[in-house]
XYZ file of C-alpha atoms in Angstrom:
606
model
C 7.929 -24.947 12.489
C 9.560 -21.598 11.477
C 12.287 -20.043 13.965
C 15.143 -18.252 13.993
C 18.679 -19.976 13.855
C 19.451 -21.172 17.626
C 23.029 -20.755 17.159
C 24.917 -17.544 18.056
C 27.224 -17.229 15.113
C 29.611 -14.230 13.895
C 27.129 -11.745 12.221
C 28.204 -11.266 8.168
C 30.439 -8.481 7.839
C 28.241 -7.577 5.011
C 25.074 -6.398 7.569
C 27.302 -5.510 10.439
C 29.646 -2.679 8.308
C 26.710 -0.259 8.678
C 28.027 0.910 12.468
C 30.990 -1.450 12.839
C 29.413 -2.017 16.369
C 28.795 -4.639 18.597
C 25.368 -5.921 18.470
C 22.986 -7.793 20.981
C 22.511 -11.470 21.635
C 19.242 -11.248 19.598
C 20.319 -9.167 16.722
C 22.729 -11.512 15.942
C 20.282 -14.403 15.751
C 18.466 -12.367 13.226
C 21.149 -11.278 11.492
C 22.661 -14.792 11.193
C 19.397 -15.614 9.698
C 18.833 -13.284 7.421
C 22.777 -14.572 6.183
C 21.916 -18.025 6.165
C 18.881 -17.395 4.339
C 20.404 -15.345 1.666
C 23.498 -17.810 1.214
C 21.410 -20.601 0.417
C 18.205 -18.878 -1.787
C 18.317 -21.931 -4.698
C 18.128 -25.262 -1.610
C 16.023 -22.547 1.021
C 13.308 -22.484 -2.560
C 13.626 -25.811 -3.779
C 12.818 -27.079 0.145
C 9.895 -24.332 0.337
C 8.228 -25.564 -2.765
C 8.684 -29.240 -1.785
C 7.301 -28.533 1.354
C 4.196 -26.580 -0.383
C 3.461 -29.291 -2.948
C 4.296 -32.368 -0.348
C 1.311 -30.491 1.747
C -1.311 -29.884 -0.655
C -0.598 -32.944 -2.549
C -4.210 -34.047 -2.136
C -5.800 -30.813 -2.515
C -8.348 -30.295 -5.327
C -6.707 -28.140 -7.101
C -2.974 -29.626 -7.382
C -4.709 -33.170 -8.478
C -6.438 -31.746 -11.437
C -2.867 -31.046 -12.864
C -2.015 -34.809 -12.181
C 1.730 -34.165 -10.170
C 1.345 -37.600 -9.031
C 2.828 -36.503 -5.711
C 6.130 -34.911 -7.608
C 7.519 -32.312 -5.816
C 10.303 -31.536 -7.760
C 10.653 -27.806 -9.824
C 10.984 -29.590 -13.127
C 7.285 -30.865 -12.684
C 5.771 -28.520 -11.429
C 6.213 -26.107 -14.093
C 5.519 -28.012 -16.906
C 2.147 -28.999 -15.041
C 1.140 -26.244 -13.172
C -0.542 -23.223 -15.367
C 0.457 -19.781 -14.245
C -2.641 -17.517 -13.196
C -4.456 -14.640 -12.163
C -6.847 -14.021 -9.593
C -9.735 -14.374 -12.313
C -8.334 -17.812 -12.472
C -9.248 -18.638 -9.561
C -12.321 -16.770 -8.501
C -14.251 -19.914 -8.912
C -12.650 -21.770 -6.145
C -12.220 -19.019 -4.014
C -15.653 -17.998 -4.044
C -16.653 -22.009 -3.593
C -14.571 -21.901 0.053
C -16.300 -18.548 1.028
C -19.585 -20.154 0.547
C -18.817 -22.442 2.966
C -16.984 -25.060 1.116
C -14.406 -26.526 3.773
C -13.309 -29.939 1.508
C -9.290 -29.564 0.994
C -9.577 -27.197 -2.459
C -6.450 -24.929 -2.794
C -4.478 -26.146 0.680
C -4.419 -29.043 2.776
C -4.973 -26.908 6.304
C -8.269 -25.257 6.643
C -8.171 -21.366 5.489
C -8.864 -19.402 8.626
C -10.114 -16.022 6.634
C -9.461 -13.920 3.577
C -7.164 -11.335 3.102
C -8.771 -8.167 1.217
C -6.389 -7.091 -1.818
C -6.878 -4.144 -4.475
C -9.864 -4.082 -6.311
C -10.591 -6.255 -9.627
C -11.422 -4.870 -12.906
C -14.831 -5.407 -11.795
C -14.513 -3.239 -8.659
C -14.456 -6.093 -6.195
C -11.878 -6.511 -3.600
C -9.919 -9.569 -4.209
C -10.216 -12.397 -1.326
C -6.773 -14.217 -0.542
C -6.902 -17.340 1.607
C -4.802 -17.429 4.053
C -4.173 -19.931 7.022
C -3.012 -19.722 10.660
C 0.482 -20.686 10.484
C 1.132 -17.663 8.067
C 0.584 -15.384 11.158
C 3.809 -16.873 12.121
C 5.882 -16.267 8.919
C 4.958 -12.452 8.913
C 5.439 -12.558 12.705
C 9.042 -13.892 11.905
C 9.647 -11.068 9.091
C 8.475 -8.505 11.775
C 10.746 -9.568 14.259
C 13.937 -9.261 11.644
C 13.092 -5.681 11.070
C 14.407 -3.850 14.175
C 17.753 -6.130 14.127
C 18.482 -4.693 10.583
C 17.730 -0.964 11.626
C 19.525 -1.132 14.877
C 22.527 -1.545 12.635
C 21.942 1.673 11.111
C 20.505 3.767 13.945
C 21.119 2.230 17.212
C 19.595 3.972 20.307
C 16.065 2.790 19.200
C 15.149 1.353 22.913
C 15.864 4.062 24.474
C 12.365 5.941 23.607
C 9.131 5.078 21.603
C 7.350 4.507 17.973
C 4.962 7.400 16.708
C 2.719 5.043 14.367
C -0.432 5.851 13.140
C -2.211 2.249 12.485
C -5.502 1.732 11.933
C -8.330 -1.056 11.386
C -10.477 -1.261 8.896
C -13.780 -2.905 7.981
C -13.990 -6.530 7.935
C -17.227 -8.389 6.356
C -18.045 -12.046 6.833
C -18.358 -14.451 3.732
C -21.497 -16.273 3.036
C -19.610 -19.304 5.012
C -18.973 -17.562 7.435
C -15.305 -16.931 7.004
C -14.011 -13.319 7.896
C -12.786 -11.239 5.223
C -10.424 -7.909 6.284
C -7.516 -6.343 5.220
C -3.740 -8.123 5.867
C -2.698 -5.266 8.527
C -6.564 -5.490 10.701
C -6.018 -9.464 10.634
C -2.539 -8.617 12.252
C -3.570 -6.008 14.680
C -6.627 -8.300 15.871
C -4.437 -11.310 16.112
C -2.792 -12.154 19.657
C 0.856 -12.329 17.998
C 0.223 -8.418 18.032
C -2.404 -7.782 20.973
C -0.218 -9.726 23.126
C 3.268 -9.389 21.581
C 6.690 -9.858 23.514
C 8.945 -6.803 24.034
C 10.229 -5.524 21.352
C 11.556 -2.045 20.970
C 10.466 -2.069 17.285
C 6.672 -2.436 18.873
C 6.868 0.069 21.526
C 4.172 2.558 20.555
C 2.705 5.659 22.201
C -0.553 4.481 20.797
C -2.051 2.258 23.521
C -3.405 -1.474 21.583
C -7.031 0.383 22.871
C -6.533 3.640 20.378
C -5.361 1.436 17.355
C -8.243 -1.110 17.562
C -10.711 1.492 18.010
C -13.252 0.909 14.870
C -14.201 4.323 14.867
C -11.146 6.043 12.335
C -11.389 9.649 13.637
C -11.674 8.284 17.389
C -8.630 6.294 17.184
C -6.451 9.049 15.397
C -7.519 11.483 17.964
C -6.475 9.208 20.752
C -3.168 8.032 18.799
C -2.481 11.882 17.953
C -3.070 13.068 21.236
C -0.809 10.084 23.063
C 1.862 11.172 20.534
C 1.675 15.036 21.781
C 1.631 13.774 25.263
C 4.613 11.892 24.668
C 6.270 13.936 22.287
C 10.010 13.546 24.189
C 10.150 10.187 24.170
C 9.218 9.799 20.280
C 12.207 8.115 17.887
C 10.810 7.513 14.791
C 7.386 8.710 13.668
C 5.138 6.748 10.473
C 2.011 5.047 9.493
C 2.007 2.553 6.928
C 1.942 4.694 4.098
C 3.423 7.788 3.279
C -0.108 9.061 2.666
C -1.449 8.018 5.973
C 1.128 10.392 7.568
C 0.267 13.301 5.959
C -3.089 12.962 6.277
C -2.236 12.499 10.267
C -0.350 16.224 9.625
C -3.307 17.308 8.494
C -5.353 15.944 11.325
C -3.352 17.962 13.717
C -3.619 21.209 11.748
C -7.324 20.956 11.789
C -7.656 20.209 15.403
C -4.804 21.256 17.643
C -6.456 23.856 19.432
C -8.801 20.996 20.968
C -5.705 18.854 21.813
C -4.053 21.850 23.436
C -7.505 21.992 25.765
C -7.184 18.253 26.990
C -3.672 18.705 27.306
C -4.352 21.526 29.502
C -7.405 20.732 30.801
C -6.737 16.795 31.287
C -9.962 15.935 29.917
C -10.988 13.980 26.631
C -12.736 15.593 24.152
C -16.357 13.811 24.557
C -16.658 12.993 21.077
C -13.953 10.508 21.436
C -17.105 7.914 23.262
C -15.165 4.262 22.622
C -15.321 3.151 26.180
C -11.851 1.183 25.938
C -10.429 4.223 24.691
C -11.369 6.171 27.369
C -10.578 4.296 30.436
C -6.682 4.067 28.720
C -6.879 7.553 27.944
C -7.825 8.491 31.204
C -4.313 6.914 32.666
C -2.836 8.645 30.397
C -3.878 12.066 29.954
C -3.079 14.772 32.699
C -3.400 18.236 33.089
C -0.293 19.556 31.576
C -0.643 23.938 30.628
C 2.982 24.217 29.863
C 3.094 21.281 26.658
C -0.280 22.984 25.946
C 0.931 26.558 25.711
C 3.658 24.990 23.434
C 1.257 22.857 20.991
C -0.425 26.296 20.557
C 2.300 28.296 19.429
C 3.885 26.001 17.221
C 0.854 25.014 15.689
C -0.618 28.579 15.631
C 1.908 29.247 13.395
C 1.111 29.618 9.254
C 4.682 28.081 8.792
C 4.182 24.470 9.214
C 7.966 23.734 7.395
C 9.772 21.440 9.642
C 6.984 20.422 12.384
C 7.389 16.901 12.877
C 11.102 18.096 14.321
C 9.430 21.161 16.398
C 6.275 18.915 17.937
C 8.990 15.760 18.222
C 12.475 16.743 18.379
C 14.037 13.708 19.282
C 12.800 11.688 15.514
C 15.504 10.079 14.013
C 13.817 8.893 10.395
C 10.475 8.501 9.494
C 8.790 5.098 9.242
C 6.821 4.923 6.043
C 6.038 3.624 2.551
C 7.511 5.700 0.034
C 8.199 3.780 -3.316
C 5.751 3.228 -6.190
C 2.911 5.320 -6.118
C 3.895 7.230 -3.289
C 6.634 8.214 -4.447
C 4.668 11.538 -5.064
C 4.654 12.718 -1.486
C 8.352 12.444 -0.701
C 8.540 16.318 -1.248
C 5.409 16.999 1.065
C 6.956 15.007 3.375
C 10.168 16.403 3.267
C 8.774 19.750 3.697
C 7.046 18.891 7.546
C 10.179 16.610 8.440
C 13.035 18.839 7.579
C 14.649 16.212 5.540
C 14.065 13.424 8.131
C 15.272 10.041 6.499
C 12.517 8.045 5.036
C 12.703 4.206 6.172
C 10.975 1.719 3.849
C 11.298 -1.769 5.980
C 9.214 -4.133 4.414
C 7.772 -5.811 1.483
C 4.677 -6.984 1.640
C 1.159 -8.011 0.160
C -1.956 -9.682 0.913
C -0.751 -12.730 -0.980
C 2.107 -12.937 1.103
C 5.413 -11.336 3.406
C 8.232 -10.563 0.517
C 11.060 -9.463 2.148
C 12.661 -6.459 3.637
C 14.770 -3.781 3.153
C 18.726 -4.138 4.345
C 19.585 -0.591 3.905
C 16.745 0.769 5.585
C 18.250 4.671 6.085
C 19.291 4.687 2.160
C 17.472 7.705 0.006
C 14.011 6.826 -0.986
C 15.311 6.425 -4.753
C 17.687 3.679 -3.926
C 15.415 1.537 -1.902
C 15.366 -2.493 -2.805
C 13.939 -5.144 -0.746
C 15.568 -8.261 0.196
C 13.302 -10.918 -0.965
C 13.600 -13.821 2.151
C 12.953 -17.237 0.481
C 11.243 -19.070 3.071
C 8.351 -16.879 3.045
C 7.286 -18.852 -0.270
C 7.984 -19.802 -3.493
C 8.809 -17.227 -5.741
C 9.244 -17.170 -9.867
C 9.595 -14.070 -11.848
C 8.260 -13.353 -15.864
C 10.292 -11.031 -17.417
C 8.900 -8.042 -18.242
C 9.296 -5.690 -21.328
C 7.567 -2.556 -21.436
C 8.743 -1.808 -25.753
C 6.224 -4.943 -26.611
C 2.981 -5.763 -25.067
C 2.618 -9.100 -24.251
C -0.123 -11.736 -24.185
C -1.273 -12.663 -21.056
C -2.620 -15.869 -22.289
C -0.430 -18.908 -20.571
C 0.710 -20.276 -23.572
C 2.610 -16.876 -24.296
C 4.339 -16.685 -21.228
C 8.326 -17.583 -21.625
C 9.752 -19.476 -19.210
C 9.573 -18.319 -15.768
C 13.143 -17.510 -13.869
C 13.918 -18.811 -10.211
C 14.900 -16.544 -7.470
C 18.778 -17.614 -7.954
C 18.452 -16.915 -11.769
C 17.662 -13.496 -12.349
C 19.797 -10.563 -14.005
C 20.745 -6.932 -12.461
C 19.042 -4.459 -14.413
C 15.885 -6.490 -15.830
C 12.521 -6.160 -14.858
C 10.326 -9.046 -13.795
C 6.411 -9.455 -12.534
C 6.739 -11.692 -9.638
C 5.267 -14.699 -9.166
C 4.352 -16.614 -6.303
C 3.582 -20.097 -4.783
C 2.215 -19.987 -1.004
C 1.772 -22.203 1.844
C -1.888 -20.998 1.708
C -2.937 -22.901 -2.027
C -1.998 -19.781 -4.432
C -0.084 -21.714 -6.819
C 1.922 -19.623 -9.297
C -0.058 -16.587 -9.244
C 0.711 -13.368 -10.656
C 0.607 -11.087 -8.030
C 0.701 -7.895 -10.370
C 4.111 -6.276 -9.047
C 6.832 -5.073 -11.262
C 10.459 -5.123 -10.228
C 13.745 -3.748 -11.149
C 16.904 -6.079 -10.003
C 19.254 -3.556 -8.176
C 22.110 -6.298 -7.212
C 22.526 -9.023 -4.365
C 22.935 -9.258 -0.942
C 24.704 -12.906 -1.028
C 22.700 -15.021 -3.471
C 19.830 -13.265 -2.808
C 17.897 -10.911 -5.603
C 17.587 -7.487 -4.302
C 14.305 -5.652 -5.907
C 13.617 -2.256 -6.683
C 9.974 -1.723 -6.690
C 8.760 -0.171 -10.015
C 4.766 0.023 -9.889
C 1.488 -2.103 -9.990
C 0.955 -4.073 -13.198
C -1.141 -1.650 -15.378
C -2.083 0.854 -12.305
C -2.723 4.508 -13.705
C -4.054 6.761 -10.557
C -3.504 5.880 -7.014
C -3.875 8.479 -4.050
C -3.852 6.323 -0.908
C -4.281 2.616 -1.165
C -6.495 2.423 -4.218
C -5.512 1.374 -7.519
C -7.476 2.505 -10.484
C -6.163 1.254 -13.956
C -6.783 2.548 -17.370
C -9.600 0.596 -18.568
C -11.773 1.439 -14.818
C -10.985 5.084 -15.850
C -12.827 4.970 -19.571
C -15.630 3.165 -17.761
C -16.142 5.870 -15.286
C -15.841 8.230 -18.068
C -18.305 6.486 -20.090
C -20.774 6.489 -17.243
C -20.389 10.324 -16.672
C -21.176 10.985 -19.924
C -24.108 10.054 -20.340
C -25.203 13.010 -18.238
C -24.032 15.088 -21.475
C -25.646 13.624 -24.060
C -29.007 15.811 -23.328
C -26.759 19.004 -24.288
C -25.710 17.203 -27.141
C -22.441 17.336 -25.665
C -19.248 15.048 -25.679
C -16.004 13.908 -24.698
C -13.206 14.347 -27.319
C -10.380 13.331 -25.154
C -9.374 13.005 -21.732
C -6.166 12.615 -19.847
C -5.479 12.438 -15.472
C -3.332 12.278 -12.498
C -3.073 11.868 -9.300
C -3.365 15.825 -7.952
C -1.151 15.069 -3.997
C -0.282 18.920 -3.639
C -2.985 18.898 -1.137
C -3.852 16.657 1.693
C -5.943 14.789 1.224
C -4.624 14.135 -2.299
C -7.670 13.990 -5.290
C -7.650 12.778 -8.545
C -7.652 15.534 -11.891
C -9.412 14.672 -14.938
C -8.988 16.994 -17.891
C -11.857 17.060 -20.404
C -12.011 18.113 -23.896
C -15.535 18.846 -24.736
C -17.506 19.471 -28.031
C -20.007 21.146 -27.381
C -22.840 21.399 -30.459
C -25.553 23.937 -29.113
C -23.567 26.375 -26.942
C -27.199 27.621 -25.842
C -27.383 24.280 -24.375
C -24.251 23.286 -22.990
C -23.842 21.582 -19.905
C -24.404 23.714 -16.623
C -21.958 23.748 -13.765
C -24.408 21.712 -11.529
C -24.447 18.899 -14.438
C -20.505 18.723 -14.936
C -20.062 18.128 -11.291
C -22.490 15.545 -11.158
C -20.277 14.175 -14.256
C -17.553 14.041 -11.105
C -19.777 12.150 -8.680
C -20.842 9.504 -11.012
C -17.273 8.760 -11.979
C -16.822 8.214 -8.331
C -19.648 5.949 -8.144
C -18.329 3.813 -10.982
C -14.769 3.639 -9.232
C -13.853 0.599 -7.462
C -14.552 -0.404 -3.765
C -11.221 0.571 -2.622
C -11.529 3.816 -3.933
C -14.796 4.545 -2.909
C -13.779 3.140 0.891
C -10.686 5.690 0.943
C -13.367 8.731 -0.365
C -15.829 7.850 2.672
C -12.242 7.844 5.166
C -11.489 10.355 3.804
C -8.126 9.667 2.724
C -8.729 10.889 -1.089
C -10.586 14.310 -1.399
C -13.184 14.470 -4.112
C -12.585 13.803 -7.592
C -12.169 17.226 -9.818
C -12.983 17.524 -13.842
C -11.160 20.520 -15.670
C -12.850 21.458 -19.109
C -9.910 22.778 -21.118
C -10.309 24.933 -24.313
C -11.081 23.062 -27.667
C -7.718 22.119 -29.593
C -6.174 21.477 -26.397
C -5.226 17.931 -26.908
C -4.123 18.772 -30.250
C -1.250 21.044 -28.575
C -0.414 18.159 -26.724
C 0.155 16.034 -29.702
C 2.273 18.311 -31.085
C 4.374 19.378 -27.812
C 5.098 15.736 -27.696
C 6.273 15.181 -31.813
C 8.184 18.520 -30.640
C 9.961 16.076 -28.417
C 10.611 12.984 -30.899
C 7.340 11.415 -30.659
C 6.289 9.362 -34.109
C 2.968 11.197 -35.811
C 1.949 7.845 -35.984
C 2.386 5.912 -33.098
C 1.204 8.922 -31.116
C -1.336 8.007 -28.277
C -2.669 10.311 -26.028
C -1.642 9.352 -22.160
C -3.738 8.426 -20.005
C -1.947 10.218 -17.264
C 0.327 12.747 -17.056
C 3.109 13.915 -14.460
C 5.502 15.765 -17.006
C 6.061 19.315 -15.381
C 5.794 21.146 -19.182
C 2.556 18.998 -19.949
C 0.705 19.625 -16.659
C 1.478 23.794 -17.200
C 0.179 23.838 -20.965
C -3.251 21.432 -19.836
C -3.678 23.661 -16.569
C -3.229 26.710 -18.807
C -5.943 26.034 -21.098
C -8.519 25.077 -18.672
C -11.981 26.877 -18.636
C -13.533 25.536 -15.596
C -13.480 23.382 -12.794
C -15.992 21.011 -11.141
C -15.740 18.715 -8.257
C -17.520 16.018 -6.740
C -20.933 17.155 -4.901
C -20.639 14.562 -2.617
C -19.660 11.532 -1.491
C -19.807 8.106 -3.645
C -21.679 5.170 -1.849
C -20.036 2.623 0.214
C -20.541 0.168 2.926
C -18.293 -2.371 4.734
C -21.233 -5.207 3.304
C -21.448 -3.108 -0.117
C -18.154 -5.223 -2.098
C -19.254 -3.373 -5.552
């Protein structure tokens, strides 16, 4: 049973400094929580893992290790191999066939949770159960609490958010399989969730579980407008999800200004739900439509999240990691607007949160809460490259043990059956709130491009590159070297790849029409994820820029201009340094983009 502490108890001088303020009843059960969890991070992890192992004691997978029923740390870890999802991919994919016998935990796994793609381009399926609706529920419900602290006033008006579902599939057992945030939405712990100013949304439940993407951001863009007084605190999930809301409302304001005016919906929006909870919402209004008009008429778009909602306080998104990149663009249409990054999260599991919540976006570190699971932490040196093989690993640190400054890849133990698995994130240790580890998030283990919520690492890149190329070898053509990145100056962001060529026949070299088919059959050789977020539109289409032979020779030699060793020299794989970005983008001869889009279906999973 997981609930908050049913004492009212002085809330820790260390949470409450922010204001200095009184807070409510319920704050300060959350707060006293949050304390007592943080005091106590060594007994709160020893009891979740005893719980965990006393649970799935007679589960498949924790016999074959022979614990004997121990629950204790000491053998569990000399037992218990750390792994990866590849690991495990053989009893995962026995439960989605149907398999319902006790295999990775003791309660039956109610669906999968959709991660990042594999190296092989398939989504990654995380078990989950019921009762874990109720630990992320509980995170949720500790957000607001912490925030009120640092901008009280929050109930007094409404939540601009831009969420969305996405596409779910159904296993060959018959188990559904969806992303972490559509099994939330769907769920009745947020169709039907108690009053809480942190979920008070102008987007009606109707407009968010619309299936239809461009439908529901319509609807949720156009409640927004209507309710543009009332709106706080404006976000989506990620920081790239916002802009690409922006954007949304560049591209179609005048038809929002002619329902506002009008009161009618636009008929392409056709989701019946949608429109009978539009309809009680939208009214004839020419005045907010004359004013949607001229501020969005306007070239200068500096500053209009503040002009179209004047009353935001901070902006509620994800903006550490890879998107990290769009704090400027987002700067730029907020006027500076704090950036709030709440929560940590994954599909494996609820982290932790963020107890500074209004701190810049550089300084961010999340509070990892140790009931949500067991965590363990191998530390991580970038100088050496390690073997991932399990006999290399060193010992594994507890959540009480770790050192300000190091980096560590987390590992984690759930109530679900993931037993010490690597969950691919690095972090940074910033300090401690009590006993508890605060984490700066660094990036995803051996991620090279990401634009939205895909993940594409180095090795998926060469692939694709191999593929294209192909297409080239008729001309007698091919690629001498190739570097990328992550191109977010427009919206929606695309990825860059710049190509060295060597051309033999220049009678025959490859045409413009072939080179851009070189484009779309990287795309088609990218994973899933990406291919999903090209089809929503959330990443524009992939672009290849031929640069001038000797090209990636400058580059070797701007970077030995800088210290680099002649012989350890290895051209990147990506690049964000200003300097090397103007000399590739200065030598380029040409530029070809993606003729269309790559192929993907909800049932399609690579």
């Amino acid at each position: 049973m997981i609930s908050l502490s049913s004492s009212i108890m002085a809330v820790d001088s260390t949470l409450s400094s922010a204001v200095g303020a009184s807070v409510s009843e319920k704050d300060a059960k959350a707060l006293q929580f949050i304390e007592e969890m943080t005091k106590n991070v060594d007994s709160v992890q020893e009891r979740i893992l005893g719980e965990i192992l006393s649970r799935n004691a007679d589960t498949e997978y924790l016999k074959r290790f022979q614990l004997n029923g121990a629950t204790d740390r000491d053998t569990f870890k000399s037992k218990v191999p750390v792994v990866t999802y590849e690991d495990l991919q053989p009893e995962i994919q026995r439960i989605a066939n149907g398999d319902k016998s006790p295999i990775l935990s003791s309660h039956p796994i109610s669906e999968f949770l959709t991660s990042s793609g594999t190296s092989a381009g398939e989504r990654k399926l995380m078990p989950t159960i019921h009762e874990e609706l109720n630990r992320r529920q509980l995170l949720y419900s500790l957000l607001m609490p912490v925030m009120n602290l640092y901008m009280p006033g929050l109930d007094k008006g409404k939540g601009l958010y831009f969420l969305f579902i996405k596409a779910e599939t159904k296993t060959p057992g018959g188990l559904l399989a969806r992303p972490v945030l559509t099994s939330y939405y769907k769920s009745d712990h947020f169709k039907s969730r108690p009053y809480d100013p942190f979920n008070v949304y102008t987007s009606p439940n109707e407009t968010i579980l619309c299936p239809d993407s461009i439908q529901s951001m319509y609807a949720q863009m156009l409640c927004g407008l209507i309710m543009r007084e009332e709106v706080l605190r404006v976000g989506a999930v990620f920081a790239s999800g916002l802009l690409k809301a922006i954007r949304f409302l560049q591209v179609n304001w005048k038809q929002f200004a002619h329902d506002i005016e009008t009161g009618t919906l636009n008929p392409k929006v056709t989701d019946p739900s949608v429109r009978e909870c539009m309809s009680k919402i939208l009214k004839p209004n020419p005045e907010l439509a004359a004013f949607i008009t001229k501020e969005c008429s306007e070239e200068n778009w500096e500053c209009i999240i503040t002009r179209i909602w004047p009353n935001t306080k901070y902006l509620d998104v994800i903006v550490t990691g890879a998107m990290a990149q769009y704090i400027p663009t987002l700067e730029y249409y907020s006027g500076g607007l704090p950036m709030a990054c709440t929560m940590y999260a994954s599909s494996e599991c609820y982290f932790g949160l963020n107890l500074k919540p209004m701190c810049k976006p550089s300084e961010v570190s999340y509070t990892i809460m140790p009931n949500m699971a067991y965590f363990e932490f191998l530390p991580h040196d970038d100088s050496s490259a390690q073997d991932s093989s399990r006999d290399a690993l060193p010992r594994l640190v507890d959540l009480a043990d770790l050192k300000v400054g190091k980096e560590y890849e987390l590992i984690v133990t759930t109530y679900a059956g993931l037993c010490r698995y690597r969950v691919g994130d690095i972090l940074r240790v910033t300090g401690f709130h009590n006993a508890a580890p605060q984490f700066r998030f660094i990036r995803r283990k051996n991620v090279l491009l990401s634009i939205d919520s895909d993940k594409t690492d180095e090795s998926e890149l060469q692939q694709a590159i191999e593929n294209a190329s192909v297409l080239l070898k008729e001309f007698n053509t091919s690629v001498v070297e190739y570097t990328s990145y992550a191109d977010t100056k427009q919206i929606p962001g695309h990825y860059v790849i710049y190509w060295e060529l060597f051309v033999k026949d220049a009678v025959n070299a490859p045409t413009d029409e072939v080179l851009s088919q070189c484009c779309f059959e990287m795309e088609e050789s990218l994973n899933a994820v990406y291919r999903q977020c090209r089809v929503a539109d959330s990443i524009g289409p992939l672009e290849i820029r031929v640069v001038k032979n000797g090209t990636f020779e400058e580059l070797m030699d701007y970077a030995i201009s800088r210290g680099a060793s002649i012989n350890q020299y290895k051209v990147p794989r990506c690049v964000s340094f200003t300097p090397i970005m103007e000399l590739l983008d200065s030598r380029v001869v040409s530029k070809h983009f993606s003729p269309a889009l790559p192929h993907w279906t909800p049932e399609r999973r690579c």
